[in-house]
Short mmCIF file of C-alpha atoms in Angstrom, two decimals:
data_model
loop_
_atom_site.label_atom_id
_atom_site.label_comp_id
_atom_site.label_asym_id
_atom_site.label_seq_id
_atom_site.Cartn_x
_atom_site.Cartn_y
_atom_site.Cartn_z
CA UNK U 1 11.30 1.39 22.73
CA UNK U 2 12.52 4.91 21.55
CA UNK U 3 8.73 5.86 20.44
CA UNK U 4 7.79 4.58 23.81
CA UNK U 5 9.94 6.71 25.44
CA UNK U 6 9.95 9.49 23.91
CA UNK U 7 6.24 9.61 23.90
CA UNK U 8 6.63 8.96 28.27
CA UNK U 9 9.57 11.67 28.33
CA UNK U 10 7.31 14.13 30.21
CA UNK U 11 6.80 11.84 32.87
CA UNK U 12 10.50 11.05 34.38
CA UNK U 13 11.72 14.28 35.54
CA UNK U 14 8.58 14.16 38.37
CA UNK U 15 9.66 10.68 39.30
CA UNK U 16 13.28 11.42 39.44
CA UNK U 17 12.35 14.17 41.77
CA UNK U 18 10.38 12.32 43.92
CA UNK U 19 13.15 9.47 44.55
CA UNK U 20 15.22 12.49 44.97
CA UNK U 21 12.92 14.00 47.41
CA UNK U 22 12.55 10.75 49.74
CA UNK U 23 16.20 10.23 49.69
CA UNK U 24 16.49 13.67 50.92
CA UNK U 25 13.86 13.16 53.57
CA UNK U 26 15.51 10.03 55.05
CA UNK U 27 18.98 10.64 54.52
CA UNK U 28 19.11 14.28 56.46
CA UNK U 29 16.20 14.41 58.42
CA UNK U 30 16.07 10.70 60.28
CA UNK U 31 19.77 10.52 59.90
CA UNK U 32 19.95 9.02 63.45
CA UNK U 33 17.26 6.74 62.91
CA UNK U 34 18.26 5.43 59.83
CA UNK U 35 20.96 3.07 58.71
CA UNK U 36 22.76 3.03 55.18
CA UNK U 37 21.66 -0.50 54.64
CA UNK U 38 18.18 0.72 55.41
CA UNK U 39 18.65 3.44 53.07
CA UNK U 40 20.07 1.04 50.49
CA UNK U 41 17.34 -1.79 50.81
CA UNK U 42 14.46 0.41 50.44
CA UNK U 43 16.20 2.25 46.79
CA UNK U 44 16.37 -1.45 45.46
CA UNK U 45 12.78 -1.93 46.75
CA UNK U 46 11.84 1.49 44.42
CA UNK U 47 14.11 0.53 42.07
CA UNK U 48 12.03 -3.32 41.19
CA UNK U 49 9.06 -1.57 41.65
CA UNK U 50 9.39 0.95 39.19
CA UNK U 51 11.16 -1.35 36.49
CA UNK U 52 7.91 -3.56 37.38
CA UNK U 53 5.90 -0.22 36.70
CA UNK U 54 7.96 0.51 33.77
CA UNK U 55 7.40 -2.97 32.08
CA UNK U 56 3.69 -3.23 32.83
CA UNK U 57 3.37 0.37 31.51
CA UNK U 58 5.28 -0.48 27.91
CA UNK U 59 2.98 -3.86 27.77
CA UNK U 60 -0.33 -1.54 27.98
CA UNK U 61 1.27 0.96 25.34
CA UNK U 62 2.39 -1.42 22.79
CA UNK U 63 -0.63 -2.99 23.20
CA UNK U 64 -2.71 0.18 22.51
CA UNK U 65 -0.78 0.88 19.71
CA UNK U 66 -1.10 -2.29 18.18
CA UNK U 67 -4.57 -1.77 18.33
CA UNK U 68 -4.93 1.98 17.38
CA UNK U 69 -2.57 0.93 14.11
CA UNK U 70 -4.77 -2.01 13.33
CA UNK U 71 -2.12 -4.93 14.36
CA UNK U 72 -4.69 -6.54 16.75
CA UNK U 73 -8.10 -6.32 17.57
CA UNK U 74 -10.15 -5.90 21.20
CA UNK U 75 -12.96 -6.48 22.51
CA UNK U 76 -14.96 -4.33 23.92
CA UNK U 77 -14.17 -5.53 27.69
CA UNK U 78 -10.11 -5.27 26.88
CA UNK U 79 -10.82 -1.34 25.69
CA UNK U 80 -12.57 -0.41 28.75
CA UNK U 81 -9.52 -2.04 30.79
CA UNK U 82 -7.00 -1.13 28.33
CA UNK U 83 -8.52 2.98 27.69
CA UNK U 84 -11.13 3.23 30.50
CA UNK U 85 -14.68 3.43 30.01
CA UNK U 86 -15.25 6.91 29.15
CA UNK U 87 -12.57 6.57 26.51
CA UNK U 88 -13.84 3.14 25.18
CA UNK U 89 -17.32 3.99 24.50
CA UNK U 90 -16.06 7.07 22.48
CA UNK U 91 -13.90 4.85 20.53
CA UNK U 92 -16.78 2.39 19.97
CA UNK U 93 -19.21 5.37 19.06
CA UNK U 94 -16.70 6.30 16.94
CA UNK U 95 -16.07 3.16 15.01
CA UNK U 96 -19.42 2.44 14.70
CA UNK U 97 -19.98 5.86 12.66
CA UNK U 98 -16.88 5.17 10.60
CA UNK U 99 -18.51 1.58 9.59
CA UNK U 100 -22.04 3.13 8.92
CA UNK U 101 -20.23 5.77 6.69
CA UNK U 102 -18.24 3.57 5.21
CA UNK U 103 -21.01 1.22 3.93
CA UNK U 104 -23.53 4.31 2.89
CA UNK U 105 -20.21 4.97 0.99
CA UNK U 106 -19.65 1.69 -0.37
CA UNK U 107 -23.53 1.53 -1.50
CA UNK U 108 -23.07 4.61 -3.18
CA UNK U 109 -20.16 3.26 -5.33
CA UNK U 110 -22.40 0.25 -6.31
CA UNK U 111 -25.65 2.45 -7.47
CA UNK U 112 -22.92 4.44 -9.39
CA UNK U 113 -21.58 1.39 -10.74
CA UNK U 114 -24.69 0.00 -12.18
CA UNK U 115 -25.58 3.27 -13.72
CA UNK U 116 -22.14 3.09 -15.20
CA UNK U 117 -23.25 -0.07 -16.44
CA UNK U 118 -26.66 1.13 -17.58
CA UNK U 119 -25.50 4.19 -18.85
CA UNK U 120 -22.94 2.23 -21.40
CA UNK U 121 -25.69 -0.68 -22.74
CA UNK U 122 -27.49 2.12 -23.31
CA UNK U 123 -24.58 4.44 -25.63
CA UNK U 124 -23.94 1.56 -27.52
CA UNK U 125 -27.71 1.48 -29.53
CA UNK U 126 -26.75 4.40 -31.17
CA UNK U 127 -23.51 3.95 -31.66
CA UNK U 128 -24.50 0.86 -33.83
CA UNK U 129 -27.18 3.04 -35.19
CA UNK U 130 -23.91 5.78 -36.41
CA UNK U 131 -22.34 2.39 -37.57
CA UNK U 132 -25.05 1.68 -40.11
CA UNK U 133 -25.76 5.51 -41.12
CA UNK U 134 -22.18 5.56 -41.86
CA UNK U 135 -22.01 2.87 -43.93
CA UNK U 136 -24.95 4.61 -46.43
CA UNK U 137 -22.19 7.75 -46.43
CA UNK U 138 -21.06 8.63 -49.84
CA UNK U 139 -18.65 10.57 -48.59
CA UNK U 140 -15.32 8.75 -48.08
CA UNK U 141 -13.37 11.54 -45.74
CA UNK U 142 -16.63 11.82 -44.33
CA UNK U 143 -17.06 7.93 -43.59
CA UNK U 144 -13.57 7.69 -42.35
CA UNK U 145 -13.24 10.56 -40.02
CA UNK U 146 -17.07 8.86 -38.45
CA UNK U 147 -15.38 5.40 -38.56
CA UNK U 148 -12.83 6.40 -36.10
CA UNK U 149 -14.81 9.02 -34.01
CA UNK U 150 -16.69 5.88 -33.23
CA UNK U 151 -14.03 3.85 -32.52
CA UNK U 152 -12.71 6.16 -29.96
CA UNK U 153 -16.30 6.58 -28.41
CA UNK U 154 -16.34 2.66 -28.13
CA UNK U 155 -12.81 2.25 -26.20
CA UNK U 156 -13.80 5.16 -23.92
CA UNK U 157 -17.05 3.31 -23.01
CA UNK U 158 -15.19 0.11 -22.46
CA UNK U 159 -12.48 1.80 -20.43
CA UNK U 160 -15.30 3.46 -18.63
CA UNK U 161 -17.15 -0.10 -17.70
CA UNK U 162 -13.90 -1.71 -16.63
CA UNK U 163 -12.37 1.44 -15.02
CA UNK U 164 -15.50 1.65 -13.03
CA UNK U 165 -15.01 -2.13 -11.60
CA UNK U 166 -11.48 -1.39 -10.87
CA UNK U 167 -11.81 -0.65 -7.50
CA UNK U 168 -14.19 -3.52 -6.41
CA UNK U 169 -12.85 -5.99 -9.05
CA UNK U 170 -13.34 -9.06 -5.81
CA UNK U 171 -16.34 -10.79 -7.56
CA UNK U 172 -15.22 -9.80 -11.01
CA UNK U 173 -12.06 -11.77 -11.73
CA UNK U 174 -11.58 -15.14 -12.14
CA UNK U 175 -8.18 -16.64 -12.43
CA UNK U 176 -7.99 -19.23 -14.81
CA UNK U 177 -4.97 -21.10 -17.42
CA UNK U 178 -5.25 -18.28 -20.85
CA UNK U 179 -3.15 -18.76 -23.89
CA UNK U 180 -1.15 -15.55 -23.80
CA UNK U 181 -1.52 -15.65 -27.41
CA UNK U 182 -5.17 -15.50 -27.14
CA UNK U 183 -4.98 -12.40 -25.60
CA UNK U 184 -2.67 -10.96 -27.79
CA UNK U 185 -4.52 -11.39 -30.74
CA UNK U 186 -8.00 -10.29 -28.95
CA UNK U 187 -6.62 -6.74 -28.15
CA UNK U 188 -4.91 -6.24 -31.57
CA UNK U 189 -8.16 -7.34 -32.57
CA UNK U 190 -10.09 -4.46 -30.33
CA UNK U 191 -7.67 -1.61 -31.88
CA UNK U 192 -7.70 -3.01 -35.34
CA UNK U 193 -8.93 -0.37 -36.75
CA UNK U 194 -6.22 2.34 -34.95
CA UNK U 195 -3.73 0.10 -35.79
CA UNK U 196 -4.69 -0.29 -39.61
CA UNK U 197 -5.39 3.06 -40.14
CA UNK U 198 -1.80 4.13 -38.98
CA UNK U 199 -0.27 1.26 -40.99
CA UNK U 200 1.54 -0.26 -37.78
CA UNK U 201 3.76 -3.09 -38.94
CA UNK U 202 2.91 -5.88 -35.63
CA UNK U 203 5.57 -8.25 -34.58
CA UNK U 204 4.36 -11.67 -32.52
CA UNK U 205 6.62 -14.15 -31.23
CA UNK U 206 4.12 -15.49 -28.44
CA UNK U 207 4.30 -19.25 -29.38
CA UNK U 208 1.74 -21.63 -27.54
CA UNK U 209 2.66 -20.10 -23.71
CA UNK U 210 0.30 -19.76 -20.90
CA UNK U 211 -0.12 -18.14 -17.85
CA UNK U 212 -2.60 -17.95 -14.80
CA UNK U 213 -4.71 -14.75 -15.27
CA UNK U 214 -7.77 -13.15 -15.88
CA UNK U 215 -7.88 -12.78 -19.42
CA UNK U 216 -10.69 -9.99 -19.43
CA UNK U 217 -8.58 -7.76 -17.20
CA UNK U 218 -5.53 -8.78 -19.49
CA UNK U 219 -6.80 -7.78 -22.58
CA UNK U 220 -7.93 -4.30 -21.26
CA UNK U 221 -4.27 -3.71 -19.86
CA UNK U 222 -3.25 -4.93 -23.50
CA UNK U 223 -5.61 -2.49 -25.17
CA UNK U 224 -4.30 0.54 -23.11
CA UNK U 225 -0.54 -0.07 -23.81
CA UNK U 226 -1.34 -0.61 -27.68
CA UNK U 227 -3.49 2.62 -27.41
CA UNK U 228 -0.42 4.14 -26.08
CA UNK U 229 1.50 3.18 -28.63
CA UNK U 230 -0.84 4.34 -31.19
CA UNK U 231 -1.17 7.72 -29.76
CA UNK U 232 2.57 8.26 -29.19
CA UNK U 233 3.78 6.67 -32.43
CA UNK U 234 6.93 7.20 -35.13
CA UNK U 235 6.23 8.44 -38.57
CA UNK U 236 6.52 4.20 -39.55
CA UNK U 237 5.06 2.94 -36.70
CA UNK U 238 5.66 -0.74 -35.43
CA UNK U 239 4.60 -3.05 -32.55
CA UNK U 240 6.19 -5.83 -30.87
CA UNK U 241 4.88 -8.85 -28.85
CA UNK U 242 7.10 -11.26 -27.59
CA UNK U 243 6.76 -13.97 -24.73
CA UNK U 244 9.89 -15.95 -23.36
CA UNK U 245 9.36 -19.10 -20.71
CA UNK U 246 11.27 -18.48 -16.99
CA UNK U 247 12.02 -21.32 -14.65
CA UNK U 248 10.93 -21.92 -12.95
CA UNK U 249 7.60 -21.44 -14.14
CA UNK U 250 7.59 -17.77 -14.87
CA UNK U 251 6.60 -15.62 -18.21
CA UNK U 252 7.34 -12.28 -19.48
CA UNK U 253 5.78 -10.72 -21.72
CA UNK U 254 7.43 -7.78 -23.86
CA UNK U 255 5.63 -5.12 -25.33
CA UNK U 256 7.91 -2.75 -27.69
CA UNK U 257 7.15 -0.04 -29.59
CA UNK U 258 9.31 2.87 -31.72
CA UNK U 259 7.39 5.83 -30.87
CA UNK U 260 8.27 8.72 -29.58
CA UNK U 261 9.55 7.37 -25.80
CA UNK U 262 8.91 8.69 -22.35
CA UNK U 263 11.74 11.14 -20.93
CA UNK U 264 14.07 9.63 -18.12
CA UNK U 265 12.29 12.38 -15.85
CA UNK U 266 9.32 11.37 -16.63
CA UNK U 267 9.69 7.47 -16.11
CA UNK U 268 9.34 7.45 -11.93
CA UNK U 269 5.96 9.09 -12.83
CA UNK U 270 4.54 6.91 -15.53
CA UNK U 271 1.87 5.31 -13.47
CA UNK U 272 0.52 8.02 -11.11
CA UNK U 273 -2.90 8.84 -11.47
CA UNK U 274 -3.38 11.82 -13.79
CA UNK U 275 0.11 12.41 -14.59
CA UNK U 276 0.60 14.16 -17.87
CA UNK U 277 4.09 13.98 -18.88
CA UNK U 278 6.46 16.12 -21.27
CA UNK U 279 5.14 14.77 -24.48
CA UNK U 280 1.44 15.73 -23.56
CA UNK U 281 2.02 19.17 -22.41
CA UNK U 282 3.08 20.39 -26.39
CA UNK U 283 -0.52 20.29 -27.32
CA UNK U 284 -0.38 17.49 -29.89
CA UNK U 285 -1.56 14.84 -28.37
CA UNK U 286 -4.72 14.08 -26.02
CA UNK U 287 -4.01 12.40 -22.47
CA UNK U 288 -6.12 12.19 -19.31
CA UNK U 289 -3.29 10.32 -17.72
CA UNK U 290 -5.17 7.51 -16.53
CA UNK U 291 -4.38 4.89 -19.29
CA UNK U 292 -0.95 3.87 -17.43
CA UNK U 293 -2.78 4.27 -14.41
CA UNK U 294 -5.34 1.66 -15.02
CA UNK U 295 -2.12 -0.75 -16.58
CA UNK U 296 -0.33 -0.13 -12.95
CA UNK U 297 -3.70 -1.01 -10.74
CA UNK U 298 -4.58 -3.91 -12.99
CA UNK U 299 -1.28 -5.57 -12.83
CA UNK U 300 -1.31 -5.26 -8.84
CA UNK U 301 -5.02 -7.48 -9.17
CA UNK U 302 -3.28 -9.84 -11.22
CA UNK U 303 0.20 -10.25 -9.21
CA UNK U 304 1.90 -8.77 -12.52
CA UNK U 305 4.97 -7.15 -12.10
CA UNK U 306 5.70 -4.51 -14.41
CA UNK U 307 8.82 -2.88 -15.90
CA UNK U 308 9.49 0.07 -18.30
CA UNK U 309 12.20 0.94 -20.44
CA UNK U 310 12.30 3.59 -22.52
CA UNK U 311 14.53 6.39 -24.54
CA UNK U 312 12.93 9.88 -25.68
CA UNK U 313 12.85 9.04 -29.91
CA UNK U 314 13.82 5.33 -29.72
CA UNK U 315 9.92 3.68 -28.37
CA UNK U 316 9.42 2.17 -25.07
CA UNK U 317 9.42 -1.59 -23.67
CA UNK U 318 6.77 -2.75 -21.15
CA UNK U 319 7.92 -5.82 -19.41
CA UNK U 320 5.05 -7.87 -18.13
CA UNK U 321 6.46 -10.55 -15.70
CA UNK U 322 3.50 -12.87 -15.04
CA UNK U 323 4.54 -15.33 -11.98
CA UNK U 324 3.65 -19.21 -11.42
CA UNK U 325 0.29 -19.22 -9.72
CA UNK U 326 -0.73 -22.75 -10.44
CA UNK U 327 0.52 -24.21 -7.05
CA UNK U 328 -1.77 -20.77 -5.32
CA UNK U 329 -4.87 -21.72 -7.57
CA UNK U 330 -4.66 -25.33 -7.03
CA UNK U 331 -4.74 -25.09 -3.30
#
């Protein structure tokens, strides 16, 4: 009601002076033609017809609104009524280049997509090519400095497949019952390599739990908050995973590490695209800001609600609160 009138403020002075005017009119100039009931009886008459006006006016503007905002939909017949023609057809030209643009758009995505996809099948021949080279290497700092140049160029092609998806992930997830330890153990599996080279000591207490999830899309958020750790670890680096049982029906899932912890400034920012917090900026360590990123937008697809707590020197805890979709899935 406030927007409504603020937005038809420019309109009640001229009315005010008009019922001014005609009271005016009758009162002084047919004084002795004119009775004060008659003068009374015809202000109530303008007074129902404008609160009629008034309500049939705020009908048609909440409607519009609800329409403009995307509450409700029209057709074509209720614009012209509702906007006029000249005004509906503009809107419907309008809309109808907005929906062409948006599906040359969404085409676009796709063909870039499945050159993505191309793209990667094809890096990986020789990377499995380096793979056996490597092995023939004599050299052992030589071999182990390849080893993990390879292992970073295979992450970044995964994270490249899946971050590609991200955005039109509707016919690539499929909710299903995962052992949470299952996925664990597959992502500590993808950064064995990181995680032995570094000699992480790794903590499970999953037990035999299970949740509704994708477990692709689970793994991948896995991988990026292990990478994390691995890039921002302590001198004697360990990790921790550890799943507890809610009621009703609920898991969380902790993920703990001792590295070097995210600054209480820094925490609102965590999972904004491209942020590069305090600990990047020294120059020691290599961020795009996009691996939290991908851990926020992949925990919205899955109905996972995150939590982080952390303390500059002490590590960080990521606390993965999976909820009870069995009843959702069933249905």
């Amino acid at each position: 009601m406030r927007d409504y009138l603020k937005d038809r403020a420019g309109i009640f002075p001229g009315l005010l002076f008009i019922w001014c005017f005609m009271n005016f009119y009758l009162a002084f100039l047919c004084a002795s033609h004119l009775y004060f009931q008659d003068l009374l009886y015809l202000n109530l008459l303008l007074l129902a017809g404008a609160f009629g006006g008034f309500l049939w006016d705020f009908f048609r503007w909440k409607k519009a609104g609800d329409y403009l905002e995307g509450r409700t939909s029209l057709t074509f017949a209720e614009q012209e009524k509702l906007f006029g023609k000249r005004t509906a057809a503009y809107m419907k030209e309008k809309e109808e280049e907005y929906q062409k643009e948006t599906r040359r758009m969404l085409r676009e995505q796709e063909d870039l997509i499945d050159y993505i996809g191309k793209w990667t099948h094809e890096a990986k021949l020789p990377l499995a090519a380096l793979k056996l080279i490597n092995e023939r290497n004599q050299d052992r700092e030589a071999s182990r400095q390849m080893k993990e140049s390879i292992a970073r160029m295979e992450s970044l092609i995964h994270t490249v497949v899946l971050g590609s998806k991200l955005h039109r992930p509707e016919h690539d997830v499929r909710f299903e019952k995962i052992s949470l330890k299952a996925a664990v153990g597959e992502a500590l599996k993808n950064q064995s390599y990181f995680l032995i080279h570094h000699n992480f000591q790794i903590e499970e207490e999953v037990e035999k739990i299970q949740v509704y999830t994708d477990k692709r899309w689970l793994v991948y958020l896995l991988d990026q908050l292990i990478q994390n750790g691995v890039k921002y670890r302590s001198p004697h680096p360990f990790l921790t995973f550890k799943a507890t049982q809610e009621e009703p029906g609920g898991v969380i899932l902790y993920v703990e590490d001792n590295g070097l912890g995210i600054p209480s400034q820094d925490l609102p920012y965590i999972f904004q695209k491209g942020f590069v917090g305090r600990n990047h900026r020294k120059g020691d360590y290599r961020s795009t800001g996009m691996g939290l990123y991908f851990v926020k937008e992949i925990c919205e697809l899955l109905h996972i609600e995150i939590r982080v707590f952390s303390e500059p020197g002490k590590g960080s805890r990521f606390e993965l609160r999976f909820q009870d979709l069995s009843e959702h899935l069933f249905l």
